[in-house]
mmCIF file of C-alpha atoms in Angstrom:
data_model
loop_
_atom_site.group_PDB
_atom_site.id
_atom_site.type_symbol
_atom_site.label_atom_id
_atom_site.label_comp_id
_atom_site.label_asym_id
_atom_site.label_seq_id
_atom_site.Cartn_x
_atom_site.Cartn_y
_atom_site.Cartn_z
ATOM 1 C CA UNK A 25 1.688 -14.428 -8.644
ATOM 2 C CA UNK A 26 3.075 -11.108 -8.692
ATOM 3 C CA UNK A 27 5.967 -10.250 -6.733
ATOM 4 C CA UNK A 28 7.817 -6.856 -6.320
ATOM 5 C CA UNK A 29 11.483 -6.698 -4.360
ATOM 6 C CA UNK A 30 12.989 -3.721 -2.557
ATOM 7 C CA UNK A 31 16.882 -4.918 -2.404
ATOM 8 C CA UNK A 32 17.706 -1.598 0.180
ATOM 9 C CA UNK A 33 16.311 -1.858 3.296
ATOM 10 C CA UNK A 34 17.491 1.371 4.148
ATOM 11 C CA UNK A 35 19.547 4.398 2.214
ATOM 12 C CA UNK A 36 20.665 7.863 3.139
ATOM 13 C CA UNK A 37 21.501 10.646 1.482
ATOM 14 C CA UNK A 38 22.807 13.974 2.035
ATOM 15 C CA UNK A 39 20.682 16.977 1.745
ATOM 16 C CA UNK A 40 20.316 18.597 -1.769
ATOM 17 C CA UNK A 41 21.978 15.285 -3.316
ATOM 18 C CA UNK A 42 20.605 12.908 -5.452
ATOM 19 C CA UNK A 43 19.474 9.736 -4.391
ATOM 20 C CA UNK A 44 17.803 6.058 -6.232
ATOM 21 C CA UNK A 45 16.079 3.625 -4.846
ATOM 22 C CA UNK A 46 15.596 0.525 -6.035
ATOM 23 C CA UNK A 47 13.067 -2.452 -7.221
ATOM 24 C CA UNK A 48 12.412 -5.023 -9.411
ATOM 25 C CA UNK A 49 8.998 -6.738 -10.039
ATOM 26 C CA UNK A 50 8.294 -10.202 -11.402
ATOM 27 C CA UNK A 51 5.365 -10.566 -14.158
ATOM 28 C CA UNK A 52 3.876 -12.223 -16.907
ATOM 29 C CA UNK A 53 1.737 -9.545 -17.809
ATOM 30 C CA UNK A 54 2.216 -7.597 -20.339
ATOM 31 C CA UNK A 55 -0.498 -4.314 -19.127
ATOM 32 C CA UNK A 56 0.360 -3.528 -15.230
ATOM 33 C CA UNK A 57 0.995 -0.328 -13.580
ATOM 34 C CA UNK A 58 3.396 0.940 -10.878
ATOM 35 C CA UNK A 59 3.803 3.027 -7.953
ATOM 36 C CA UNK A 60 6.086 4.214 -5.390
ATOM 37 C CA UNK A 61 4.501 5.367 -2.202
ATOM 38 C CA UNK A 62 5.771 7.441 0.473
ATOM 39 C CA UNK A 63 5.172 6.701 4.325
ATOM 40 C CA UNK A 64 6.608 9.181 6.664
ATOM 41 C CA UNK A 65 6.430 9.091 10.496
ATOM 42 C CA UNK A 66 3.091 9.435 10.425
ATOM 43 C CA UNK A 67 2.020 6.517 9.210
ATOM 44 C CA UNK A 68 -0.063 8.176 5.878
ATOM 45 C CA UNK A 69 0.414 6.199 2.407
ATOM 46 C CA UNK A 70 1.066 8.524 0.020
ATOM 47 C CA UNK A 71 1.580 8.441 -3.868
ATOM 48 C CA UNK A 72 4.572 9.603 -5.424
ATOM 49 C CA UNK A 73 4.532 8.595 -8.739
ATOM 50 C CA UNK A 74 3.197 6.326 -11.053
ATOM 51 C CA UNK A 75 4.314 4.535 -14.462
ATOM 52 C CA UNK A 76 2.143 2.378 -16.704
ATOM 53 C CA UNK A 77 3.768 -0.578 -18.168
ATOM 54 C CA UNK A 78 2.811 0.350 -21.838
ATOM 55 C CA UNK A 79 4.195 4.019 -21.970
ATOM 56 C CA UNK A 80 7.856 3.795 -22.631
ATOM 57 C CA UNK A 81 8.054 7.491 -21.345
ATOM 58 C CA UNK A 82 9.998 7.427 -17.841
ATOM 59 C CA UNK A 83 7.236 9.648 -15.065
ATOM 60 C CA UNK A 84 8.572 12.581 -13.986
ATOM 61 C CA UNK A 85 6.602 14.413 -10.521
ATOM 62 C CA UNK A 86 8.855 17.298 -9.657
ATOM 63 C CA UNK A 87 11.848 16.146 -8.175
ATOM 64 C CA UNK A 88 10.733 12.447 -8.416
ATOM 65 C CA UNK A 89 11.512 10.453 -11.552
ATOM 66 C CA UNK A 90 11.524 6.907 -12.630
ATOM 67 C CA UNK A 91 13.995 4.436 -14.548
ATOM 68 C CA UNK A 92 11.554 1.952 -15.804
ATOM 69 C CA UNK A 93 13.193 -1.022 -18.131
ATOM 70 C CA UNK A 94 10.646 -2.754 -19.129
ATOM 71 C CA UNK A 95 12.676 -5.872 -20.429
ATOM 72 C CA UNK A 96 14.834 -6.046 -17.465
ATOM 73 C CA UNK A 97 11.454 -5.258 -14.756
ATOM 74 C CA UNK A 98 13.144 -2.977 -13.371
ATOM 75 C CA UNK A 99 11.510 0.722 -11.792
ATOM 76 C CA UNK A 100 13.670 2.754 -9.742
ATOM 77 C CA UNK A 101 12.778 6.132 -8.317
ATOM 78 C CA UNK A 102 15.023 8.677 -8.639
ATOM 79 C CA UNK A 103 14.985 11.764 -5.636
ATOM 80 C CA UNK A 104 16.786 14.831 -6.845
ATOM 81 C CA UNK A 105 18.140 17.701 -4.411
ATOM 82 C CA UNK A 106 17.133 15.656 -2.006
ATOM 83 C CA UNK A 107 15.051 17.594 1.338
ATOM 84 C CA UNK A 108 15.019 16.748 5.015
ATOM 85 C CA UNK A 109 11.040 16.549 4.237
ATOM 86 C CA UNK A 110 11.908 13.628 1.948
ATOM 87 C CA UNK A 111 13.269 11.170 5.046
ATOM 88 C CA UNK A 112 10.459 8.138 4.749
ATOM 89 C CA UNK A 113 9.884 4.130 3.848
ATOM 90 C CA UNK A 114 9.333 4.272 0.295
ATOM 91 C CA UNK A 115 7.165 1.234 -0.636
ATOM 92 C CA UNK A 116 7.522 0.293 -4.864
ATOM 93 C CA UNK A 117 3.768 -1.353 -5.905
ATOM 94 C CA UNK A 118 2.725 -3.356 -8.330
ATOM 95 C CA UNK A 119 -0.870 -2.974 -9.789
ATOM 96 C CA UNK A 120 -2.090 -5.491 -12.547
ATOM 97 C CA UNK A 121 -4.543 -4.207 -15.010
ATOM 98 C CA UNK A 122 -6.542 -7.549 -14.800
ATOM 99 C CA UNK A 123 -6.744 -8.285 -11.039
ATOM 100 C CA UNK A 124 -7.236 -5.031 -10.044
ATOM 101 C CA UNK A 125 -5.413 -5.488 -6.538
ATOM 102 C CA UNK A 126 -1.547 -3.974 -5.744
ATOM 103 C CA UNK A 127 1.098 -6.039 -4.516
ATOM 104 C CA UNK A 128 3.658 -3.998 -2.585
ATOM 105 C CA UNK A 129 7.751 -4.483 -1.788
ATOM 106 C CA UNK A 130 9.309 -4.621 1.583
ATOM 107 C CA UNK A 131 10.057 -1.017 1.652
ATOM 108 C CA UNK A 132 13.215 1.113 1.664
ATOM 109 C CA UNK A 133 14.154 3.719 4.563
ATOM 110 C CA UNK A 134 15.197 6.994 3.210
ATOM 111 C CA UNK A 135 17.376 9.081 5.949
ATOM 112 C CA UNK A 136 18.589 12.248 4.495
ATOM 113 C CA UNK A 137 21.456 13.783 6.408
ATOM 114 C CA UNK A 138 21.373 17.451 7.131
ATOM 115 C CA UNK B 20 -13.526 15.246 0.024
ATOM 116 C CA UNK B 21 -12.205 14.131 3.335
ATOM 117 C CA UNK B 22 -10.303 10.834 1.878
ATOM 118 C CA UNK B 23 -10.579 7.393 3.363
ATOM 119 C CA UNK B 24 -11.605 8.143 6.962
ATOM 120 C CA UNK B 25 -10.787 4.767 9.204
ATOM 121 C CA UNK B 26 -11.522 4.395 12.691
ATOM 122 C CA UNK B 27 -10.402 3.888 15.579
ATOM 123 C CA UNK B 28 -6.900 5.203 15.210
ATOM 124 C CA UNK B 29 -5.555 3.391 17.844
ATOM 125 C CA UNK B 30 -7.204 -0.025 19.762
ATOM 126 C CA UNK B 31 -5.597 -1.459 22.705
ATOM 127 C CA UNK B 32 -7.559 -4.969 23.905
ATOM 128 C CA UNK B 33 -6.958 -7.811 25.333
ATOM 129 C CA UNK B 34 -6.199 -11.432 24.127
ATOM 130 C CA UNK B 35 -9.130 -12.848 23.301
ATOM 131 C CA UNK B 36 -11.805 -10.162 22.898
ATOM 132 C CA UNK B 37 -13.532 -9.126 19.760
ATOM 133 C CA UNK B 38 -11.725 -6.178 17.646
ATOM 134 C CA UNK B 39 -14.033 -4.015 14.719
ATOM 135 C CA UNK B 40 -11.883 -1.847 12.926
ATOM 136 C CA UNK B 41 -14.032 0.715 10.304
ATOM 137 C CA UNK B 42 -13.433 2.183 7.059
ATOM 138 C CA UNK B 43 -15.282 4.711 4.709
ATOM 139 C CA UNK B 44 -13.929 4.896 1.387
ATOM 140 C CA UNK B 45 -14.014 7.747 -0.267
ATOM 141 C CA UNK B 46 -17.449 8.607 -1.882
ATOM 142 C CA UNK B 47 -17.815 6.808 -6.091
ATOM 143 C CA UNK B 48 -14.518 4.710 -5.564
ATOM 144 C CA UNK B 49 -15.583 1.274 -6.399
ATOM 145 C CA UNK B 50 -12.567 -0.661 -4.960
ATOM 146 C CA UNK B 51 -11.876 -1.312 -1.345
ATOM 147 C CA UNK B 52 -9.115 -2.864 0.592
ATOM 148 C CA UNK B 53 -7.826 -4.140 3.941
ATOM 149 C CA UNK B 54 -3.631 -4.066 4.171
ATOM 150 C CA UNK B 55 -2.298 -5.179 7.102
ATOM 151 C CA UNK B 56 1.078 -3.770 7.874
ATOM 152 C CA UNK B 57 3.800 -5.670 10.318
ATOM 153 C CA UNK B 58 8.125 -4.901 10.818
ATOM 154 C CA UNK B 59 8.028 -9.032 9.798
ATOM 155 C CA UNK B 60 5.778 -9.087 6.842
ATOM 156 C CA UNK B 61 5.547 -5.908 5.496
ATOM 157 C CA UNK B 62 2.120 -4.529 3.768
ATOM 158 C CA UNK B 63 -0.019 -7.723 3.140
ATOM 159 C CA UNK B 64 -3.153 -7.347 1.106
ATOM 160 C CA UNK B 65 -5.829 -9.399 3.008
ATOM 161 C CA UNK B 66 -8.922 -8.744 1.234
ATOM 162 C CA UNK B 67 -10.206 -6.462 -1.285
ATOM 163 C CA UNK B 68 -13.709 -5.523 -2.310
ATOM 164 C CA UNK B 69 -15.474 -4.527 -5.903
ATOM 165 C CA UNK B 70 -18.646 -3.415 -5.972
ATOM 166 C CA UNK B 71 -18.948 -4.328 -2.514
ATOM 167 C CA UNK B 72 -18.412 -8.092 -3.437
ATOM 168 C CA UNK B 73 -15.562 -9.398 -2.051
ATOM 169 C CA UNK B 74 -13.367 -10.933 -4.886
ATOM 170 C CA UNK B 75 -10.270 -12.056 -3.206
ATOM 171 C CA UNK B 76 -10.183 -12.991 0.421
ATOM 172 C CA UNK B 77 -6.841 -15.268 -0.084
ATOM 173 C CA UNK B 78 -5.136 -13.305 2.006
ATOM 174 C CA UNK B 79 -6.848 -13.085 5.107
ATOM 175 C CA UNK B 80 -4.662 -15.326 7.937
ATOM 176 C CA UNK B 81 -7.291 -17.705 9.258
ATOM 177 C CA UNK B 82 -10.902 -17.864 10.048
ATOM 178 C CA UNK B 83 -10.813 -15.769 13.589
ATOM 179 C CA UNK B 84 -10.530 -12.494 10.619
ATOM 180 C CA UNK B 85 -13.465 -11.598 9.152
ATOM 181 C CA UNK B 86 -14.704 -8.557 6.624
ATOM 182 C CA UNK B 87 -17.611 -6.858 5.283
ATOM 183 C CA UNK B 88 -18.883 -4.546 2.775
ATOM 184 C CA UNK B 89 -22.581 -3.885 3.588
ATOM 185 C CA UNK B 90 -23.061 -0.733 1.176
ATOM 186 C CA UNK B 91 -20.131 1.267 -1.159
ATOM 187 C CA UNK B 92 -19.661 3.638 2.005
ATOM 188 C CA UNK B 93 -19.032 1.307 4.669
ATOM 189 C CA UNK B 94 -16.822 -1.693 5.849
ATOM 190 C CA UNK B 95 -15.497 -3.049 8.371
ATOM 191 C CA UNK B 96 -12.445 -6.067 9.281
ATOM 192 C CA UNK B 97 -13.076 -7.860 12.479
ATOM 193 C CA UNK B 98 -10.684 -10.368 14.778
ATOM 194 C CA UNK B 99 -12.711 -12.767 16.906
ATOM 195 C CA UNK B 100 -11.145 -13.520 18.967
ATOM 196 C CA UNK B 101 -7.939 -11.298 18.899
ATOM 197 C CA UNK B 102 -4.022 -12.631 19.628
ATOM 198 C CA UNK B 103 -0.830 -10.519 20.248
ATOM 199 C CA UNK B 104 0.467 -11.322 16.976
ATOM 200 C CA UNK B 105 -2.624 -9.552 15.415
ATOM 201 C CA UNK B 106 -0.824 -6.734 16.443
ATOM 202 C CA UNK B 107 0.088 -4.378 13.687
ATOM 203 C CA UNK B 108 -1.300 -1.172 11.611
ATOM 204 C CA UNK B 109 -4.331 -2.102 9.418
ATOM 205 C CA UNK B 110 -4.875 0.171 6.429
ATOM 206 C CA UNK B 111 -7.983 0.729 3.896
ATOM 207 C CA UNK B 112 -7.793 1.791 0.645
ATOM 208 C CA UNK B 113 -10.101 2.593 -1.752
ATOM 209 C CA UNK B 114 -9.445 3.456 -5.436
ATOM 210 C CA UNK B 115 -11.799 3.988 -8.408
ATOM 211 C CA UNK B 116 -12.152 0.231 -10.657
ATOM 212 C CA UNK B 117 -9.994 1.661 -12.881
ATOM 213 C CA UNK B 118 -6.568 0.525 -12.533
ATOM 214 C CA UNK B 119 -4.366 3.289 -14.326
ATOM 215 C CA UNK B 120 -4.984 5.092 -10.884
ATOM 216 C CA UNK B 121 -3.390 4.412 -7.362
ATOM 217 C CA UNK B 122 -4.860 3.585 -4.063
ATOM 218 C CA UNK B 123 -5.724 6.154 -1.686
ATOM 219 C CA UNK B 124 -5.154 5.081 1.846
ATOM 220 C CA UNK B 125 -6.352 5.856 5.396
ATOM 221 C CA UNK B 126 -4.539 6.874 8.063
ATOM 222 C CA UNK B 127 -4.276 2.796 9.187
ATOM 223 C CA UNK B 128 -5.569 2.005 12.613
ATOM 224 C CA UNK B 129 -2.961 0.423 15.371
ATOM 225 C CA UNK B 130 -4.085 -2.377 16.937
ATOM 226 C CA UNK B 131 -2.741 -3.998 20.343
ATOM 227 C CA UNK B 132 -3.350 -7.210 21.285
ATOM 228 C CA UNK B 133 -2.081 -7.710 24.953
#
């Protein structure tokens, strides 16, 4: 089975910095897909950006990038200039091609300092 | 398109009584799941749907939890009878059977069990 590992329970940053958060996934699949989701206050899931396992190409969404090292299973999600809007638990997901269903880590909390 | 629309937002019951929550996916998504979200165990995929056919149920916690999918606009996760620790924020998500795409989720419902 698939498992993905958030090793930050929380982080903070300071407004307009630069911040990473990371995770690391355990596979033996080859074809897979991953995500990092946003979850403010609210409680909404949203997507922030996603990477598929066979494009070496790091994802880029604005401000949002990844680090994805394939060999080493790693995907990190980098936040640039960094935005009080940005304070959330960012969840890393794992999606395999085959099964269809996404395993997700144990989250990070983002606090960005003013 | 007015996303994955789950209902109620918020249930309060007692121990004990018998707890519906809804979904509606969002219209030609073929893929739906139920996440159940605790501070202990983070997001836990309990069942997911394709097709309408349920294709892993592994995850669901014990027999009292219960889900259908009786047509691809409609489904619903029931607790029978309920516990406090069924407790938590219980999310659907629906996503195209494509897997290069993310889910998208509902706004979760919050369910106390008292």
């Amino acid at each position: 089975a698939q498992t993905v590992t958030q090793s930050q329970p929380e982080m903070s940053v300071q407004e307009a910095e630069t911040v990473t958060l990371s995770c690391t996934y355990d596979t033996s699949e080859s074809d897979y897909y991953l995500f990092w989701y946003k979850q403010p206050p609210s409680r909404q899931m949203i997507l922030v950006i996603r990477q598929e396992a066979y494009k070496q190409q790091n994802a880029t969404e604005n401000r949002f990038s990844v680090n994805f090292q394939k060999a080493a299973k790693s995907f990190s999600l980098k936040i640039s200039d960094s935005q009080l809007g940005d304070a959330a638990m960012y969840f890393c997901a794992y999606r395999s091609r085959r099964s269809n269903d996404m395993r997700f880590g144990a989250g990070t909390r983002l606090t960005v300092k003013p | 398109d007015a996303g994955v629309i789950q209902s109620p937002r918020h249930e309060v019951t007692e121990m004990g009584q018998e707890v519906t929550l809804r979904c509606k996916p969002i219209s030609g998504h073929n893929s739906l799941f139920w996440y159940r979200q605790t501070m202990m165990r983070g997001l836990e995929l309990l069942i997911y749907f394709n097709n309408n056919v349920p294709i892993d149920d592994s995850g669901m916690p014990e027999d009292r939890f219960s889900a259908k999918m009786p047509n691809a606009s409609f489904s619903t996760l029931k607790i029978q009878p309920s516990e406090p620790r069924d407790s938590a924020v219980y999310f659907c998500a629906s996503s195209p059977q494509r897997a290069t795409n993310g889910y998208t989720f509902g706004s979760g419902t919050r369910l106390t069990v008292v």
